[in-house]
Amino acid sequence: MNRITLSPRIRMTPYHRSVVEAGVSDISVYNKMVMPTSYGDLLAEYDRLLNGVAIWDVSVERQVQISGPDAHVCAQYFTARDITNMVEGQGKYVAMCDHAGRILNDPVLMKLSGNRYWFSIGDNDMLLWCKGIAAERGWDVDVTEPDVSPLAVQGPKAEDLIAELFGEHVRDLKYFWFIETELQGIPVVLCRSGWSKQGGFELFLQDGSRGNDLYSIVMAAGEKYDIGPGAPNHVERVESGLLSYGGDNTPDSNPLEAGMGRYVDTDTEVEYIGKAALQAVVANGGPERVFVGVNVEGELTEAWPLPARTPVTLDGEQVGTLSAIVHSHRLGRTIGLAQIARTVVEADATVEIETPEGRRSATLQKLPFL
Ligand code: THG
């Protein structure tokens, strides 16, 4: 199986022609939209992200826009973090939970104004969730998916490139802060963000008909920095311990079990979905599982990667699930991500992973690796 049938039910991104011309070789589907995942040389893409600058079509990070007089109370209700003091132009990494405190998404929440918010979402149907709950609550809001498609520019040379395109003032933007601006007449929201720890920005294109124009402008200006195409990089994100919602966490995980504890407020007056359940988790001594790094003995071979959520065992009993395993180019060893029972993590136990080539032992460590 090496083809995917592109039909209208799999949405193309506004950068489609550009990424095809750039030589896209692999795609995935995320939020019912095409997500380019490689241009044929993952090691070169990793190297470009670590040492240069890369351009990523991440249109799949769709926005759920909450606008109207009740936007603040509505956005707060969806967010397991106190957003009372958020100001216009600020973004925050947040968890959205169900009523049992289980994580539904891990978006970047952006406050465009007092009555307009964007949840820049990961892969789950949050538009339906937000529409349904806002309507049932009778709030005066519109819940929509606007014509907004992020283009990420990532890597140590991203800031110089973005400063050249938008002006020196972009160097003062703090993490997840943004400005509404334009580039040669193309409306964009420029945010210091992106799913890597190599630095960079996301350009939230606000006119889908201009995607290939925007892509060309960035590519032309980036030529002197040797810019090239890339995509969210699996090896780098494992090294950096960035959560991939839906992949890393089991469906019944709360955000404390998905490594998002420091972004969750339980000691707060504000009301949000899942608050009572999360307060109970804290009152009972903390989460049952912890999101950790694993150092796996031996080399990663062709027979891997493992199927999703490989059992992690201790003395033959399952104590967790492994969600990612890679050869770290920078560390020169095999590393992975797992959700593991807190008692096992606290005991700093050595665990086992069942691989296609037999059992391998693994030690645990705090994230990030790097
Ligand atoms: N860009 C945009 N939206 C997104 C993503 C994105 N929505 C879904 C998904 N990706 C969100 N996931 C993350 C996960 C981690 C980070 C950003 C998005 C991140 N974390 C930093 C860290 O963990 O060190 C900083 C977090 C902090 O300290 O506040 O950057 O990629 N538009």
XYZ file of C-alpha atoms and ligand atoms in Angstrom:
402
model
C 0.000 0.000 0.000
C 1.728 3.153 -1.120
C -0.952 5.457 -2.431
C -3.716 7.510 -0.982
C -6.768 8.467 -3.027
C -7.154 12.209 -2.916
C -10.840 13.068 -3.008
C -12.804 16.090 -1.855
C -13.292 14.459 1.537
C -9.541 14.821 2.077
C -9.012 18.542 1.898
C -6.068 20.011 0.005
C -4.145 22.831 1.630
C -3.708 26.296 0.085
C -0.023 25.419 -0.435
C -0.742 22.228 -2.367
C 0.848 23.201 -5.699
C 3.926 24.547 -3.915
C 4.529 21.434 -1.850
C 4.114 19.212 -4.905
C 6.659 21.359 -6.766
C 8.942 21.131 -3.732
C 8.903 17.350 -4.117
C 6.617 16.125 -1.361
C 6.998 12.336 -1.089
C 4.844 11.374 1.892
C 1.627 12.673 3.323
C -0.632 11.931 6.220
C -4.207 13.017 6.887
C -4.934 15.185 9.919
C -8.107 17.103 10.646
C -9.402 15.631 7.356
C -6.719 17.537 5.466
C -3.506 16.600 3.673
C -0.441 16.944 5.875
C 2.903 16.674 4.055
C 5.259 14.586 6.211
C 8.401 14.200 4.088
C 10.188 15.310 0.953
C 12.102 12.061 0.573
C 15.145 12.549 2.802
C 14.289 12.617 6.495
C 17.903 12.964 7.594
C 18.421 16.041 5.397
C 15.145 17.476 6.698
C 16.315 16.929 10.280
C 19.656 18.560 9.522
C 17.951 21.583 7.946
C 15.696 21.994 10.976
C 18.635 21.764 13.391
C 21.100 23.936 11.474
C 19.256 26.071 8.946
C 15.675 26.954 8.185
C 12.765 24.877 6.926
C 9.309 25.710 5.582
C 6.433 23.450 6.653
C 2.870 23.318 5.353
C 0.970 22.864 8.629
C -2.419 24.026 7.350
C -3.839 21.023 9.182
C -3.543 22.971 12.432
C -7.050 24.303 11.845
C -8.487 27.119 13.900
C -11.690 26.898 15.872
C -12.745 30.529 16.146
C -14.973 31.657 19.003
C -16.273 35.158 18.337
C -18.993 37.331 19.821
C -19.958 38.977 23.112
C -19.607 35.739 25.141
C -16.324 34.653 23.509
C -14.232 34.966 26.655
C -16.464 32.961 28.963
C -16.942 30.361 26.241
C -13.210 30.031 25.459
C -12.480 29.779 29.185
C -15.076 27.029 29.600
C -13.256 24.917 26.983
C -9.818 25.477 28.547
C -8.313 23.674 31.554
C -6.136 26.676 32.336
C -6.993 30.063 33.835
C -6.986 32.529 30.925
C -8.278 35.514 32.939
C -5.062 37.490 32.541
C -4.415 36.692 28.908
C -4.068 39.784 26.756
C -4.658 40.551 23.097
C -1.802 39.227 20.992
C -0.947 36.463 23.436
C -1.101 32.727 22.914
C -0.924 29.891 25.424
C -0.516 26.141 25.155
C -3.643 24.656 26.755
C -5.525 21.418 27.292
C -9.166 20.943 26.316
C -10.863 18.201 28.325
C -14.133 16.335 28.506
C -16.277 16.288 31.636
C -14.273 13.411 33.111
C -11.058 15.405 32.715
C -9.841 13.325 29.765
C -7.812 15.300 27.260
C -9.552 16.011 23.942
C -6.954 18.282 22.397
C -3.799 20.302 23.120
C -4.188 23.511 21.103
C -2.386 26.793 21.164
C -5.075 29.254 22.287
C -4.707 32.714 20.763
C -6.521 35.815 21.966
C -7.130 38.071 18.955
C -9.346 40.455 20.917
C -11.671 40.449 23.914
C -14.363 38.873 21.785
C -12.374 36.715 19.382
C -10.274 33.636 20.190
C -8.658 30.913 18.100
C -8.006 27.397 19.299
C -5.222 26.248 16.980
C -6.066 22.598 17.270
C -4.446 19.215 16.933
C -6.157 16.260 15.309
C -9.663 15.924 16.722
C -13.162 17.237 15.891
C -13.134 20.193 18.252
C -15.326 22.310 15.997
C -18.251 19.969 16.653
C -17.537 19.839 20.396
C -17.320 23.634 20.665
C -20.382 24.303 18.506
C -22.486 21.827 20.455
C -21.548 23.044 23.897
C -21.731 26.753 23.033
C -25.240 26.255 21.616
C -26.444 24.185 24.569
C -25.141 26.832 26.962
C -27.014 29.530 25.020
C -23.949 31.717 24.620
C -23.924 34.594 22.167
C -21.001 33.369 20.055
C -20.208 32.147 16.567
C -18.121 28.990 16.449
C -16.517 28.578 13.045
C -13.501 27.277 11.173
C -12.125 30.418 9.510
C -10.050 30.485 6.315
C -6.727 30.285 8.168
C -3.810 28.007 7.249
C -0.504 28.101 9.141
C 2.824 27.904 7.344
C 5.690 27.198 9.744
C 9.213 28.557 9.325
C 11.454 26.664 11.744
C 15.113 26.420 12.618
C 17.933 28.604 13.974
C 17.921 30.831 10.871
C 14.143 31.372 10.923
C 14.327 34.568 12.954
C 16.722 36.301 10.552
C 14.523 35.364 7.628
C 11.297 36.471 9.296
C 12.936 39.750 10.397
C 13.941 40.383 6.800
C 10.382 39.794 5.599
C 8.438 41.572 8.361
C 10.912 43.911 10.093
C 13.283 43.844 13.040
C 10.403 44.191 15.536
C 9.594 40.485 15.146
C 12.705 39.699 17.206
C 10.888 41.081 20.268
C 7.900 38.730 19.949
C 7.688 36.407 22.942
C 6.869 32.707 22.666
C 3.281 32.181 21.412
C 2.734 35.935 21.038
C 1.577 37.187 17.650
C 0.722 40.182 15.504
C -1.854 40.646 12.760
C -0.004 41.925 9.739
C 0.470 41.405 6.016
C 3.154 40.395 3.588
C 2.958 42.083 0.180
C -0.780 42.473 0.660
C -1.368 38.917 1.920
C -3.084 38.958 5.331
C -1.310 36.871 7.960
C -1.100 36.458 11.691
C 2.571 36.095 12.569
C 3.210 34.057 15.717
C 6.404 32.890 17.397
C 5.498 29.214 17.574
C 5.871 25.852 15.910
C 6.127 22.199 16.771
C 9.887 22.056 17.278
C 12.344 23.359 19.814
C 14.613 24.856 17.152
C 12.911 28.248 17.184
C 10.742 29.831 14.567
C 7.432 31.298 13.577
C 4.118 30.356 12.079
C 2.469 32.506 9.428
C -1.281 32.038 9.736
C -2.405 32.787 6.186
C -5.850 34.406 6.259
C -6.696 34.078 2.562
C -6.587 30.562 1.157
C -6.416 31.851 -2.418
C -2.946 33.307 -1.718
C -1.205 30.199 -0.353
C 1.164 29.618 -3.238
C 2.029 33.342 -3.375
C 2.943 33.319 0.314
C 4.987 30.142 -0.099
C 6.922 31.662 -3.031
C 7.682 34.871 -1.162
C 9.094 32.993 1.825
C 11.077 30.621 -0.410
C 12.575 33.486 -2.421
C 13.636 35.434 0.666
C 14.926 32.247 2.268
C 17.168 31.294 -0.615
C 20.234 32.940 0.898
C 19.631 30.940 4.099
C 19.380 27.769 2.035
C 15.742 27.278 3.021
C 14.105 24.017 2.029
C 10.886 22.107 2.567
C 10.227 20.001 5.617
C 7.528 18.862 7.992
C 7.024 18.341 11.692
C 10.006 16.109 12.414
C 9.432 12.918 14.350
C 13.009 12.486 15.608
C 13.360 16.094 16.732
C 10.020 16.092 18.479
C 10.842 12.912 20.400
C 14.195 14.413 21.454
C 12.318 17.561 22.505
C 9.521 15.644 24.237
C 6.720 17.429 22.365
C 3.358 15.740 22.814
C 1.564 14.379 19.755
C -2.038 14.362 20.878
C -3.834 11.129 20.054
C -0.607 9.314 19.326
C 1.188 9.603 22.644
C -1.739 9.555 25.014
C -4.338 6.838 25.394
C -7.931 8.105 24.911
C -8.621 7.935 28.647
C -5.642 10.070 29.713
C -6.050 13.287 31.595
C -3.645 16.155 30.741
C -1.526 15.435 33.826
C -0.888 11.970 32.386
C -0.005 13.462 29.008
C 2.788 15.658 30.303
C 0.654 18.818 30.391
C 0.504 19.212 34.168
C 2.287 22.549 34.176
C -0.305 24.015 31.802
C -3.325 22.983 33.877
C -4.836 25.138 36.645
C -6.943 23.326 39.220
C -6.632 25.872 42.028
C -8.718 28.518 40.271
C -12.117 30.207 40.484
C -12.813 29.989 36.760
C -15.176 27.335 35.432
C -14.085 24.910 32.764
C -15.070 21.481 31.535
C -13.349 18.722 33.514
C -12.286 20.931 36.437
C -13.875 18.839 39.194
C -12.376 15.655 37.769
C -8.901 17.199 37.548
C -9.191 18.606 41.075
C -9.965 15.079 42.267
C -6.859 13.733 40.510
C -4.719 16.311 42.303
C -6.479 15.715 45.641
C -5.822 11.985 45.307
C -2.103 12.497 45.048
C -1.583 13.046 41.345
C -1.951 11.190 38.060
C -1.717 7.416 37.819
C 0.557 7.555 34.796
C 3.385 9.834 33.747
C 4.596 10.813 30.258
C 8.320 10.048 30.229
C 11.304 9.380 28.029
C 12.731 5.876 27.647
C 16.313 4.953 26.792
C 16.103 1.656 24.969
C 19.012 -0.767 24.906
C 20.500 -1.535 21.480
C 20.086 -0.161 17.996
C 16.837 0.579 16.210
C 16.590 -1.750 13.194
C 14.602 -1.979 9.983
C 12.049 -4.254 11.662
C 10.918 -1.279 13.702
C 9.127 1.135 14.207
C 6.849 -0.682 16.521
C 3.113 -0.697 16.101
C 1.378 2.114 17.929
C 1.228 1.775 21.702
C 3.543 -1.117 22.328
C 3.193 -2.535 25.846
C 5.869 -1.643 28.369
C 6.274 -4.360 30.980
C 7.934 -4.921 34.336
C 8.409 -8.508 35.503
C 5.999 -9.622 32.778
C 3.230 -7.246 33.783
C 2.133 -4.299 31.664
C 2.978 -0.993 33.348
C 2.625 1.369 30.416
C 2.576 1.991 26.682
C 5.298 3.112 24.320
C 4.087 5.568 21.642
C 7.259 6.507 19.771
C 10.732 5.110 19.246
C 13.526 6.623 17.168
C 17.250 6.662 16.680
C 18.327 10.028 18.065
C 20.895 11.488 15.694
C 22.164 13.892 18.328
C 22.319 11.419 21.229
C 23.437 8.485 19.108
C 21.095 6.069 20.831
C 17.581 4.656 20.774
C 15.008 6.757 22.603
C 11.252 6.745 22.922
C 8.207 8.217 24.598
C 5.872 6.345 26.914
C 3.087 6.693 29.428
C 4.106 4.657 32.463
C 2.597 3.983 35.894
C 3.684 6.686 38.328
C 4.807 4.182 40.963
C 7.174 2.609 38.409
C 8.524 6.018 37.368
C 9.030 7.094 40.982
C 10.924 3.868 41.704
C 13.108 4.648 38.654
C 12.650 1.028 37.602
C 14.193 -0.516 34.508
C 11.349 -1.708 32.260
C 11.078 -3.965 29.209
C 9.782 -3.362 25.729
C 8.597 -6.164 23.474
C 10.149 -5.512 20.082
C 9.854 -7.532 16.857
C 13.347 -8.775 17.729
C 12.692 -9.727 21.289
C 12.630 -8.066 24.658
C 14.785 -4.975 25.216
C 15.369 -3.304 28.530
C 14.831 0.419 28.906
C 15.554 3.048 31.530
C 13.280 5.983 32.207
C 14.086 9.663 32.193
C 12.414 13.041 32.490
C 11.511 14.875 29.297
C 12.832 16.541 27.267
C 15.858 14.482 26.234
C 17.363 17.622 24.739
N 1.072 24.930 15.789
C -0.168 25.410 15.890
N -1.154 24.730 16.448
C -0.922 23.501 16.929
C 0.348 22.952 16.863
C 1.366 23.694 16.263
N -1.927 22.808 17.489
C -1.768 21.425 17.831
C -0.383 21.079 18.247
N 0.588 21.675 17.356
C -0.132 21.600 19.616
N 0.971 20.973 20.243
C 2.032 21.678 20.709
C 2.847 21.062 21.617
C 3.910 21.749 22.176
C 4.179 23.042 21.763
C 3.387 23.632 20.828
C 2.296 22.960 20.302
C 5.308 23.798 22.332
N 5.741 23.479 23.546
C 6.887 24.111 24.182
C 7.528 23.095 25.106
O 6.899 22.101 25.399
O 8.639 23.346 25.501
C 6.556 25.383 24.948
C 5.285 25.317 25.738
C 5.219 26.375 26.829
O 6.146 26.381 27.668
O 4.250 27.148 26.885
O 5.837 24.704 21.712
O 2.530 23.260 16.158
N -0.416 26.620 15.393
